[in-house]
XYZ file of C-alpha atoms in Angstrom:
702
model
C -11.705 8.274 -34.277
C -13.322 5.226 -35.870
C -17.088 4.660 -35.961
C -18.486 1.136 -35.844
C -21.916 -0.375 -35.372
C -22.175 -2.578 -32.285
C -25.449 -4.429 -31.795
C -27.199 -1.730 -33.825
C -25.625 1.125 -31.848
C -23.132 3.594 -33.338
C -19.917 3.740 -31.284
C -16.882 5.994 -31.776
C -13.523 4.789 -30.459
C -9.902 5.693 -31.017
C -8.127 4.169 -33.989
C -6.221 1.046 -32.905
C -8.773 0.116 -30.259
C -10.119 -3.411 -30.045
C -13.748 -4.453 -30.259
C -13.674 -5.098 -26.499
C -12.824 -1.438 -25.898
C -15.734 -0.368 -28.090
C -18.069 -2.684 -26.184
C -16.877 -1.232 -22.861
C -17.532 2.280 -24.119
C -21.008 1.280 -25.278
C -21.781 -0.456 -21.992
C -22.113 -3.837 -23.673
C -20.759 -6.834 -21.775
C -18.888 -9.466 -23.762
C -18.005 -12.590 -21.741
C -14.267 -13.077 -21.296
C -11.615 -14.620 -19.059
C -8.133 -13.716 -20.291
C -8.850 -10.052 -21.085
C -8.080 -7.535 -18.334
C -8.059 -3.788 -18.871
C -4.685 -3.353 -17.131
C -2.914 -6.188 -18.957
C -1.763 -6.790 -22.514
C -3.956 -8.688 -24.972
C -3.384 -12.448 -24.947
C -6.492 -13.822 -26.709
C -6.037 -17.145 -24.938
C -9.509 -18.094 -23.786
C -11.564 -17.249 -26.921
C -14.629 -16.707 -24.732
C -15.167 -13.268 -26.261
C -15.943 -14.519 -29.779
C -18.374 -12.202 -31.590
C -19.874 -12.045 -35.065
C -18.283 -9.523 -37.409
C -20.145 -8.939 -40.656
C -18.284 -10.302 -43.706
C -15.823 -12.206 -41.478
C -15.831 -15.940 -42.288
C -15.903 -17.012 -38.634
C -16.445 -15.504 -35.157
C -13.648 -13.165 -34.047
C -12.172 -12.582 -30.551
C -13.346 -9.152 -29.404
C -10.236 -8.572 -27.282
C -7.840 -8.979 -30.230
C -9.792 -7.669 -33.231
C -9.009 -4.043 -34.123
C -11.879 -1.755 -35.080
C -12.168 -0.552 -38.662
C -14.366 2.186 -40.079
C -17.908 0.985 -40.731
C -17.413 -2.409 -39.073
C -20.683 -4.095 -38.058
C -20.449 -6.282 -34.959
C -23.034 -8.458 -33.265
C -22.252 -9.727 -29.778
C -25.577 -11.436 -29.068
C -26.424 -13.022 -32.397
C -27.075 -16.762 -32.686
C -23.671 -17.199 -34.305
C -21.862 -15.355 -31.462
C -23.749 -17.140 -28.699
C -23.149 -20.542 -30.308
C -19.408 -19.815 -30.529
C -19.268 -18.701 -26.915
C -21.127 -21.804 -25.757
C -18.731 -24.001 -27.695
C -15.755 -22.350 -25.997
C -17.383 -22.833 -22.597
C -17.862 -26.527 -23.327
C -14.166 -26.890 -24.054
C -13.208 -24.944 -20.926
C -15.288 -27.264 -18.762
C -13.959 -30.489 -20.297
C -11.102 -30.742 -17.809
C -12.399 -28.451 -15.093
C -12.889 -30.417 -11.846
C -16.385 -28.958 -11.173
C -15.629 -28.879 -7.448
C -17.513 -25.649 -6.752
C -18.863 -26.847 -3.362
C -15.343 -26.946 -1.896
C -13.754 -24.153 -3.942
C -12.733 -20.953 -2.155
C -13.629 -19.021 -5.282
C -17.227 -20.283 -5.178
C -19.656 -17.389 -5.216
C -17.247 -14.927 -6.870
C -15.935 -17.035 -9.734
C -16.100 -15.741 -13.307
C -16.153 -19.251 -14.721
C -18.996 -20.255 -12.413
C -21.009 -17.173 -13.337
C -20.527 -17.517 -17.095
C -21.114 -21.282 -17.034
C -24.667 -20.549 -15.860
C -25.361 -18.576 -19.031
C -23.165 -20.359 -21.565
C -22.627 -23.868 -20.190
C -24.599 -26.956 -21.105
C -26.744 -29.005 -18.769
C -24.496 -32.037 -19.247
C -21.088 -32.821 -20.696
C -20.366 -34.876 -23.800
C -16.867 -35.550 -22.490
C -16.701 -38.988 -20.889
C -12.939 -39.520 -20.610
C -11.002 -38.996 -17.367
C -10.257 -35.414 -16.482
C -6.624 -34.409 -16.273
C -5.023 -33.771 -12.881
C -2.463 -31.051 -12.224
C -0.472 -31.463 -9.044
C -0.376 -28.623 -6.542
C 2.563 -26.256 -6.178
C 4.069 -24.751 -3.027
C 4.834 -21.105 -3.778
C 5.076 -19.414 -0.378
C 2.923 -18.300 2.550
C 0.518 -15.965 0.724
C -0.793 -17.711 -2.394
C -2.277 -21.193 -2.543
C -1.823 -23.212 -5.747
C -3.347 -26.366 -4.291
C -5.976 -26.845 -7.025
C -4.243 -26.040 -10.289
C -6.538 -28.487 -12.091
C -8.977 -25.541 -12.087
C -6.634 -23.366 -14.158
C -7.981 -22.366 -17.585
C -4.639 -20.950 -18.804
C -5.823 -17.383 -19.224
C -2.262 -16.276 -18.232
C -3.532 -13.238 -16.333
C -1.208 -14.098 -13.452
C 1.751 -14.478 -15.801
C 1.100 -11.148 -17.500
C 0.519 -9.391 -14.181
C 3.933 -10.482 -12.932
C 5.678 -9.511 -16.135
C 3.908 -6.234 -16.866
C 2.646 -4.799 -13.564
C 4.741 -6.290 -10.755
C 7.793 -6.302 -13.019
C 8.899 -9.779 -11.964
C 7.795 -12.743 -14.077
C 7.580 -15.333 -11.340
C 4.964 -17.522 -13.056
C 5.041 -18.968 -16.539
C 3.432 -21.669 -18.642
C 5.290 -24.885 -19.309
C 4.450 -27.578 -21.887
C 1.663 -27.398 -24.464
C -1.871 -28.618 -25.068
C -3.393 -30.739 -22.349
C -0.024 -30.881 -20.597
C 0.239 -27.090 -20.169
C 0.692 -25.861 -16.595
C 1.125 -22.501 -14.888
C 3.994 -22.775 -12.442
C 7.075 -21.230 -10.940
C 10.248 -22.839 -12.139
C 13.011 -24.650 -10.244
C 10.839 -24.822 -7.141
C 10.919 -21.071 -6.552
C 8.347 -19.174 -4.484
C 6.291 -16.122 -5.441
C 7.997 -13.275 -3.599
C 6.628 -10.113 -5.200
C 5.372 -7.459 -2.792
C 2.277 -7.205 -5.035
C 1.665 -10.942 -5.402
C -1.783 -10.971 -3.804
C -3.223 -9.173 -6.823
C -2.801 -12.431 -8.757
C -5.530 -13.864 -6.519
C -7.912 -11.051 -7.468
C -7.395 -11.332 -11.210
C -7.541 -15.134 -11.364
C -10.968 -15.799 -12.933
C -11.240 -19.283 -11.404
C -10.194 -20.940 -8.150
C -6.660 -21.835 -9.199
C -4.940 -19.088 -7.186
C -6.465 -18.416 -3.785
C -5.450 -16.661 -0.579
C -3.581 -19.031 1.708
C -4.310 -17.085 4.946
C -8.024 -16.799 4.085
C -8.402 -20.315 2.673
C -11.370 -22.277 4.071
C -12.208 -19.570 6.623
C -15.470 -18.305 5.156
C -17.731 -18.299 2.134
C -17.880 -15.124 0.103
C -21.653 -14.753 0.558
C -21.205 -14.807 4.356
C -19.005 -11.703 4.283
C -20.056 -8.090 4.722
C -18.106 -5.643 2.567
C -17.051 -2.283 3.973
C -14.879 0.478 2.537
C -11.664 1.586 4.237
C -8.235 3.120 3.636
C -4.878 1.342 3.867
C -2.985 2.199 7.047
C 0.602 1.462 6.082
C 2.563 3.292 3.356
C 1.621 6.697 1.981
C -0.305 5.654 -1.120
C -3.649 5.776 0.715
C -4.883 2.703 -1.160
C -8.656 2.233 -1.097
C -9.791 -1.061 0.410
C -12.793 -3.315 0.730
C -12.583 -5.004 4.122
C -14.649 -8.178 4.298
C -16.094 -9.041 7.688
C -17.807 -11.986 9.337
C -18.988 -12.189 12.958
C -17.355 -8.829 13.774
C -13.973 -10.107 12.591
C -11.911 -9.007 9.600
C -11.610 -12.029 7.323
C -10.151 -10.629 4.127
C -8.958 -7.378 2.525
C -9.194 -6.666 -1.209
C -8.755 -3.505 -3.315
C -11.425 -0.932 -4.026
C -10.743 0.514 -7.461
C -9.673 4.164 -7.528
C -7.792 5.160 -10.658
C -6.363 8.296 -9.049
C -4.843 6.436 -6.085
C -4.273 2.680 -6.321
C -5.995 1.778 -9.611
C -7.272 -1.763 -8.912
C -4.223 -3.005 -6.982
C -3.000 -3.116 -3.377
C 0.300 -4.146 -1.817
C 0.593 -7.408 0.087
C 1.097 -5.638 3.403
C -2.264 -3.911 2.951
C -3.898 -7.195 1.931
C -2.541 -9.651 4.516
C -1.692 -7.559 7.585
C -5.263 -8.019 8.870
C -4.090 -11.269 10.489
C -2.559 -9.211 13.293
C -5.942 -7.698 14.128
C -7.184 -11.108 15.258
C -3.925 -12.209 16.892
C -3.053 -13.217 20.428
C -1.027 -10.048 21.038
C -4.068 -7.773 20.977
C -4.462 -5.667 24.128
C -8.082 -5.970 25.244
C -8.163 -4.276 28.683
C -6.366 -1.346 30.353
C -3.392 -2.504 32.396
C -1.303 -0.939 35.180
C 2.108 -2.032 36.366
C 2.050 -2.385 40.152
C 4.997 -3.766 42.047
C 6.581 -4.856 38.767
C 3.527 -6.910 37.792
C 0.863 -6.111 35.219
C -2.743 -6.044 36.402
C -5.917 -5.384 34.429
C -8.105 -2.498 35.587
C -11.192 -0.671 34.364
C -10.981 2.384 32.143
C -11.923 4.862 34.857
C -9.118 3.668 37.127
C -6.550 3.703 34.326
C -7.448 7.180 33.045
C -7.550 8.706 36.522
C -4.161 7.138 37.260
C -2.699 8.686 34.106
C -4.319 12.093 34.726
C -3.115 12.248 38.332
C 0.369 11.138 37.336
C 0.652 13.804 34.631
C -0.618 16.492 37.016
C 1.955 15.523 39.624
C 4.810 15.517 37.105
C 3.662 18.853 35.691
C 3.646 20.304 39.210
C 6.974 18.807 40.321
C 9.051 19.065 37.143
C 7.224 21.519 34.898
C 5.224 20.991 31.729
C 8.367 20.745 29.606
C 9.135 17.388 31.227
C 6.053 15.868 29.533
C 6.173 14.733 25.908
C 4.379 12.605 23.317
C 5.884 10.334 20.692
C 3.221 9.638 18.091
C 3.101 7.321 15.105
C 2.420 8.733 11.616
C 0.201 5.658 11.209
C -2.254 7.334 13.600
C -5.249 9.189 12.192
C -5.517 12.944 11.710
C -8.003 13.081 14.581
C -5.769 11.139 16.968
C -2.693 13.225 16.161
C -4.579 16.488 16.553
C -5.913 15.491 19.974
C -2.505 14.242 21.107
C -1.086 17.665 20.261
C -3.992 19.438 21.961
C -3.471 17.351 25.107
C 0.266 18.010 25.371
C -0.030 21.683 24.521
C -2.958 22.038 26.895
C -0.551 21.002 29.647
C 1.881 23.721 28.550
C 4.360 21.578 26.608
C 5.347 21.596 22.948
C 7.082 18.223 23.144
C 5.305 16.183 20.490
C 6.792 14.568 17.399
C 5.936 11.985 14.763
C 9.386 12.023 13.093
C 10.646 9.038 15.035
C 13.066 7.763 12.382
C 14.517 11.170 11.464
C 18.089 12.145 12.197
C 17.643 15.858 11.358
C 14.865 18.017 12.795
C 14.492 21.286 10.967
C 11.936 23.950 11.753
C 8.550 23.438 10.117
C 8.452 25.295 6.776
C 5.354 23.722 5.253
C 3.891 20.283 4.747
C 6.184 17.987 2.759
C 4.238 16.153 0.043
C 4.828 14.229 -3.170
C 4.830 17.498 -5.107
C 2.638 16.015 -7.828
C -0.342 13.696 -8.105
C 0.019 9.959 -7.631
C -1.647 9.332 -10.996
C 0.935 11.528 -12.751
C 3.712 9.094 -11.782
C 2.400 6.789 -14.525
C 2.995 9.399 -17.220
C 6.419 10.724 -16.217
C 9.130 10.870 -18.847
C 12.107 11.521 -16.549
C 12.514 10.482 -12.917
C 15.296 10.952 -10.363
C 14.816 8.951 -7.154
C 17.068 9.810 -4.222
C 17.520 7.659 -1.126
C 14.839 5.052 -1.625
C 14.369 1.369 -2.234
C 11.310 2.318 -4.265
C 9.972 -1.165 -4.921
C 9.899 -2.203 -1.259
C 9.258 1.161 0.402
C 6.360 2.163 -1.873
C 5.118 -0.788 -3.952
C 2.192 1.087 -5.536
C 4.316 4.107 -6.453
C 6.909 1.737 -7.936
C 4.125 0.136 -9.963
C 3.276 3.505 -11.533
C 6.898 4.439 -12.197
C 7.387 0.992 -13.728
C 4.455 1.699 -16.055
C 6.090 4.967 -17.079
C 9.422 3.226 -17.732
C 7.687 0.570 -19.856
C 6.389 3.453 -21.982
C 9.757 5.105 -22.475
C 10.508 7.035 -19.274
C 14.102 7.223 -18.038
C 14.630 6.311 -14.376
C 17.707 7.665 -12.620
C 18.716 6.752 -9.095
C 20.993 8.028 -6.333
C 20.965 5.528 -3.494
C 23.033 2.979 -1.610
C 24.482 -0.128 -3.292
C 22.208 -2.363 -1.203
C 19.104 -0.930 -2.874
C 20.329 -2.106 -6.276
C 22.207 -5.170 -5.134
C 21.340 -6.968 -8.366
C 20.177 -5.862 -11.801
C 16.451 -6.490 -11.317
C 16.202 -5.284 -7.704
C 13.669 -2.617 -8.687
C 11.983 -4.824 -11.291
C 12.420 -2.119 -13.928
C 15.318 -0.824 -16.008
C 17.401 1.910 -14.355
C 18.940 4.280 -16.889
C 21.638 5.741 -14.626
C 22.502 4.926 -11.023
C 24.855 6.653 -8.594
C 25.428 4.014 -5.927
C 27.094 5.389 -2.828
C 26.833 5.312 0.946
C 24.288 7.693 2.423
C 27.059 10.084 3.470
C 27.826 10.738 -0.218
C 24.267 11.353 -1.468
C 24.500 15.122 -1.070
C 27.724 15.106 -3.059
C 26.048 12.936 -5.702
C 23.237 15.482 -6.052
C 25.761 18.300 -6.114
C 27.552 16.554 -8.986
C 24.297 16.338 -10.947
C 23.615 19.993 -10.168
C 27.109 20.916 -11.402
C 26.485 19.061 -14.667
C 23.153 20.857 -15.122
C 24.804 24.200 -14.345
C 27.494 23.525 -16.949
C 24.861 22.621 -19.559
C 22.825 25.777 -18.871
C 25.682 28.148 -18.186
C 24.527 29.090 -14.681
C 26.179 29.008 -11.271
C 25.998 25.693 -9.428
C 24.447 25.719 -5.927
C 27.366 23.775 -4.428
C 30.779 22.458 -5.342
C 30.346 19.402 -7.534
C 32.232 17.273 -10.013
C 30.354 16.697 -13.275
C 31.216 13.009 -13.608
C 30.087 10.948 -16.580
C 27.166 9.542 -14.557
C 26.183 12.994 -13.314
C 26.263 14.319 -16.878
C 24.077 11.444 -18.067
C 21.516 12.136 -15.314
C 21.651 15.861 -16.064
C 21.058 15.272 -19.776
C 18.163 12.975 -18.932
C 16.505 15.525 -16.632
C 16.996 18.355 -19.108
C 15.101 16.319 -21.729
C 11.477 15.292 -21.755
C 8.484 17.254 -20.530
C 6.965 15.490 -17.508
C 9.589 14.849 -14.847
C 10.009 14.532 -11.106
C 12.687 14.403 -8.426
C 11.476 12.066 -5.672
C 13.082 11.897 -2.236
C 12.621 8.552 -0.495
C 12.319 7.460 3.111
C 16.077 7.357 3.603
C 16.427 10.886 2.222
C 13.736 12.138 4.610
C 15.403 10.429 7.589
C 18.926 11.478 6.559
C 21.120 13.474 8.915
C 21.645 15.908 6.019
C 18.010 15.869 4.833
C 17.701 19.637 4.435
C 20.702 19.776 2.099
C 19.320 16.941 -0.006
C 16.043 18.832 -0.310
C 17.781 22.120 -1.141
C 19.811 20.463 -3.920
C 16.734 18.642 -5.228
C 14.816 21.938 -5.332
C 17.586 23.615 -7.310
C 17.640 20.732 -9.786
C 13.851 20.893 -10.053
C 13.909 24.634 -10.759
C 16.550 24.284 -13.461
C 14.998 21.274 -15.207
C 11.286 21.969 -14.732
C 10.833 18.848 -12.600
C 8.473 18.632 -9.646
C 10.170 17.900 -6.316
C 8.645 15.953 -3.478
C 8.869 13.311 -0.797
C 7.449 9.851 -1.282
C 6.648 10.070 2.486
C 6.908 6.995 4.657
C 3.639 6.302 6.431
C -0.117 6.381 5.919
C -0.446 9.767 7.603
C 2.977 11.424 7.480
C 1.468 14.357 5.594
C -1.509 14.540 7.971
C 0.815 14.569 10.987
C 2.568 17.653 9.609
C -0.732 19.300 8.737
C -2.085 19.092 12.304
C 1.225 20.114 13.878
C 2.295 16.814 15.417
C 5.822 18.152 15.787
C 7.322 21.006 17.820
C 5.975 24.401 16.772
C 7.495 26.739 19.380
C 10.823 25.172 20.292
C 9.722 22.001 22.057
C 11.797 18.828 22.215
C 11.913 16.811 18.999
C 11.750 13.025 18.788
C 15.525 12.649 18.903
C 15.801 14.693 22.074
C 12.893 12.921 23.750
C 14.289 9.500 22.871
C 17.667 10.495 24.278
C 16.134 10.859 27.767
C 15.084 13.837 29.820
C 11.339 13.253 29.840
C 9.654 12.585 33.162
C 6.385 11.553 31.491
C 6.050 10.090 28.004
C 2.865 9.372 26.055
C 3.401 6.826 23.288
C 0.619 6.819 20.706
C 0.483 3.753 18.483
C 4.251 3.340 18.459
C 6.983 1.035 19.730
C 10.114 3.206 19.821
C 12.451 0.201 19.883
C 11.288 -0.717 16.389
C 9.825 2.545 15.067
C 12.601 5.018 15.854
C 16.180 5.789 14.958
C 17.128 5.297 18.614
C 16.335 1.578 18.409
C 17.009 -0.392 21.582
C 18.455 2.712 23.257
C 14.916 4.125 23.302
C 13.854 1.531 25.877
C 16.651 2.535 28.226
C 15.900 6.245 27.856
C 12.171 5.830 28.386
C 12.772 3.485 31.279
C 14.195 6.437 33.220
C 10.902 8.363 33.043
C 8.577 8.430 36.033
C 5.566 7.567 33.894
C 5.270 6.044 30.428
C 1.762 5.683 29.005
C 1.350 3.463 25.949
C -1.764 3.715 23.791
C -1.662 0.711 21.482
C -3.862 -2.030 20.010
C -1.196 -4.508 21.128
C 0.685 -5.543 24.255
C 3.585 -3.277 23.422
C 6.362 -1.460 25.310
C 5.707 -3.575 28.401
C 9.333 -3.446 29.559
C 9.290 0.289 30.267
C 5.617 1.331 30.325
C 3.581 1.968 33.458
C 0.158 2.044 31.815
C -1.215 0.248 28.743
C -4.397 1.639 27.204
C -6.016 -0.541 24.484
C -6.869 1.616 21.472
C -8.573 0.597 18.254
C -6.618 -0.111 15.058
C -7.861 1.551 11.868
C -10.471 -1.162 11.292
C -12.199 -0.437 14.602
C -12.349 3.355 14.549
C -13.428 6.168 12.291
C -10.736 8.549 11.179
C -8.797 10.092 8.303
C -5.435 9.709 6.591
C -3.705 12.164 4.262
C -1.656 10.400 1.605
C 1.569 11.515 -0.065
C -0.134 13.778 -2.606
C -2.129 15.539 0.147
C -5.428 13.724 -0.474
C -7.563 13.593 2.685
C -9.491 10.305 2.887
C -11.845 9.490 5.757
C -13.134 6.072 6.739
C -15.502 4.420 9.204
C -14.907 1.495 11.522
C -15.554 -1.790 9.729
C -15.949 -3.840 12.938
C -16.764 -3.047 16.560
C -13.805 -2.428 18.907
C -12.489 -5.676 20.382
C -13.466 -6.262 24.036
C -12.551 -3.136 26.098
C -10.679 -1.477 23.238
C -11.647 2.164 22.603
C -10.910 4.531 19.686
C -7.784 6.532 20.494
C -9.446 9.870 19.734
C -12.033 9.142 22.439
C -9.356 8.092 24.941
C -7.361 11.260 24.292
C -10.455 13.429 24.519
C -11.480 11.954 27.898
C -7.933 12.240 29.197
C -7.795 15.875 28.101
C -11.095 16.514 29.890
C -9.723 14.966 33.096
C -6.721 17.295 32.815
C -8.972 20.341 32.264
C -7.612 20.996 28.776
C -9.986 23.497 27.130
C -11.586 23.192 23.700
C -11.533 19.418 23.258
C -15.110 18.398 24.063
C -15.819 16.770 20.703
C -18.760 14.445 20.175
C -17.658 12.723 16.968
C -14.457 12.140 15.022
C -15.924 14.359 12.280
C -15.994 17.238 14.779
C -12.317 16.629 15.541
C -11.487 16.489 11.837
C -13.261 19.776 11.155
C -11.216 21.498 13.873
C -7.953 19.793 12.893
C -8.248 20.777 9.238
C -9.702 24.246 9.716
C -6.375 25.618 8.537
C -5.814 24.734 4.834
C -3.087 22.281 3.919
C 0.027 24.381 3.278
C 1.937 21.988 1.021
C 5.480 23.194 0.368
C 8.734 21.396 -0.310
C 10.728 24.624 -0.192
C 13.571 25.036 2.279
C 15.782 27.868 3.442
C 18.500 25.525 4.668
C 22.093 26.086 3.598
C 23.646 23.285 1.562
C 26.175 21.203 3.478
C 28.118 18.515 1.642
C 30.026 17.320 4.698
C 30.084 13.550 5.106
C 27.768 12.116 7.716
C 28.363 8.983 9.762
C 25.639 6.379 9.995
C 22.999 5.094 7.620
C 19.464 6.539 7.773
C 16.892 4.548 9.737
C 14.529 2.866 7.291
C 12.069 0.109 8.162
C 12.107 -3.040 6.016
C 8.897 -3.640 4.113
C 7.308 -5.926 6.712
C 8.599 -4.094 9.784
C 7.012 -0.730 9.044
C 4.507 -0.730 11.925
C 3.071 -2.843 14.709
C 0.267 -4.340 12.632
C 2.550 -5.552 9.836
C 5.103 -6.874 12.331
C 2.428 -9.095 13.898
C 1.012 -10.554 10.665
C 2.202 -14.205 10.657
C 1.976 -14.836 6.917
C 3.891 -11.679 6.017
C 6.616 -12.613 8.472
C 7.106 -15.912 6.613
C 7.850 -14.200 3.296
C 11.274 -13.891 1.706
C 11.188 -10.112 2.220
C 10.647 -10.556 5.953
C 13.549 -12.978 6.194
C 15.932 -10.747 4.275
C 16.158 -7.110 5.300
C 16.309 -4.716 2.383
C 18.043 -1.392 3.051
C 17.882 1.730 0.895
């Protein structure tokens, strides 16, 4: 440790730290623009100049290493004068168009200009003009004259997103931040560039000119898409979601969010929202009141239970639904005497429940791994925030190994990080690929292999990698979870984990995949699984927050199978499943209801509604509770979602990635069902800006 004196205060920091780090530790604010704690040091803006005793001139705090006994003054006349001089230069070419700037009210330059800017400018020449750039549907670069060349956006792309889509061309007053050759910004994390831009050069194209920052209320929430459980600040005006930005949580999402968490809010205000209960009568849809709709559903379910038995009733539920909603859906179905409920809509194999499948380690630990084996995943597109952490680990020396399909690594930078070893094969050969790695590990350790494998050169390289290092993980992706031979993949992964000391876990697909398992939203006593229900045979189907045509492995065949049922009840925020449903019940999306999600690592995170339910929309947990009451299901008279949560989670989370399944290396026909990045759920599918992106136009398969 090194001790310095900062503004008269003794501060101890690690050797190699910069003065900015010492100031942060001491709680002293030094004005800056280019410095960001998650990015490398650039020292571009010079706003952080401070006085260092015995130094001939002011020094940049972000790029000056601490030395023992150093005396630093951040608020001396010399430091303040230097900072004011830098501000004068920064404002020379700045357009000063704050009244029409989207960044107005939350702009670093605006804030610091109040304290360090002059009352008038000595610069009388014409200001330079930088022409706008068209870079895609998410980011606006219309006012690049505002850019101060801090290069935060450039460094973010290169270091965090892994794809350097922006760069600086030319020098001096001709310097510009731009994409090259007319390319667009296509990173799945691109919206974070908007957050870290300290001026109004990069702004949100969907949000642009919709509201002023001081008009917005800020409310905490949790992302409802992939399994990271990213923490959000949802910004609201007039009971409408206007913008979504990250809430910093180092253990979960750091200070970043994926674009689908940031921009999918557009769907919440779209024309496809279902605002009133609807019944299909004589082939035509008619709006009705809630009492009529719920009584119609209750009477229909009673009649089907009486005529065909309880086993003819089933529920297909989305793992994007909350813990409370999934618990009540299970209580409703089981209260009728059926065990036909399942959230595993995209699975091809349905093993008996042996524990809750989780990541097997903490999300934060992904950043510090030294060896990684990813099986059956397009990591960058399936789990952008997990990929970000693995990318950080790789930048610091970790070795990433992959067993997946050729499409997932169709070109060298498909994952935006170096891949040490890759076994690229069709899904039917993944089990054999794992068996080969296991055989190589067995040969190295002199133990019996769990299955017949061929220790190829690639398998030996992966084995050697996994046998080295200290912190390591075997991660099974969405395609591995949905695989027709999923249990064998898990069994082989577990054996490899035991022999190498690696943790083993699933990346898990959706916001509440883990929570769905925890509350038993899958058959517990031999009921029909999702595959069986989607193949036909149900007389009554309850669809919670899902569109089986798009959300299941059955695809378009699901519509035909469900169309044969006597009653199909859809609970959705959108006008969905209209071709084969008999009843549509408008339920609240995650922004309009309280609830809880359990992310991949098993972290339970609860949230409140950030806006009131739209029109006649009602929270799904309330709809399910009232429906259960009408059907005389006992034990569901809850007053609040917190009461439901307490009941649903009364049994501790039994996280276990163990399996008793026998290993089968037989080839399997058909690729696993995996949703492209912007087709994951109904909200993302209905977000116009996301559907205009390059990722939406080009399907990416694992």
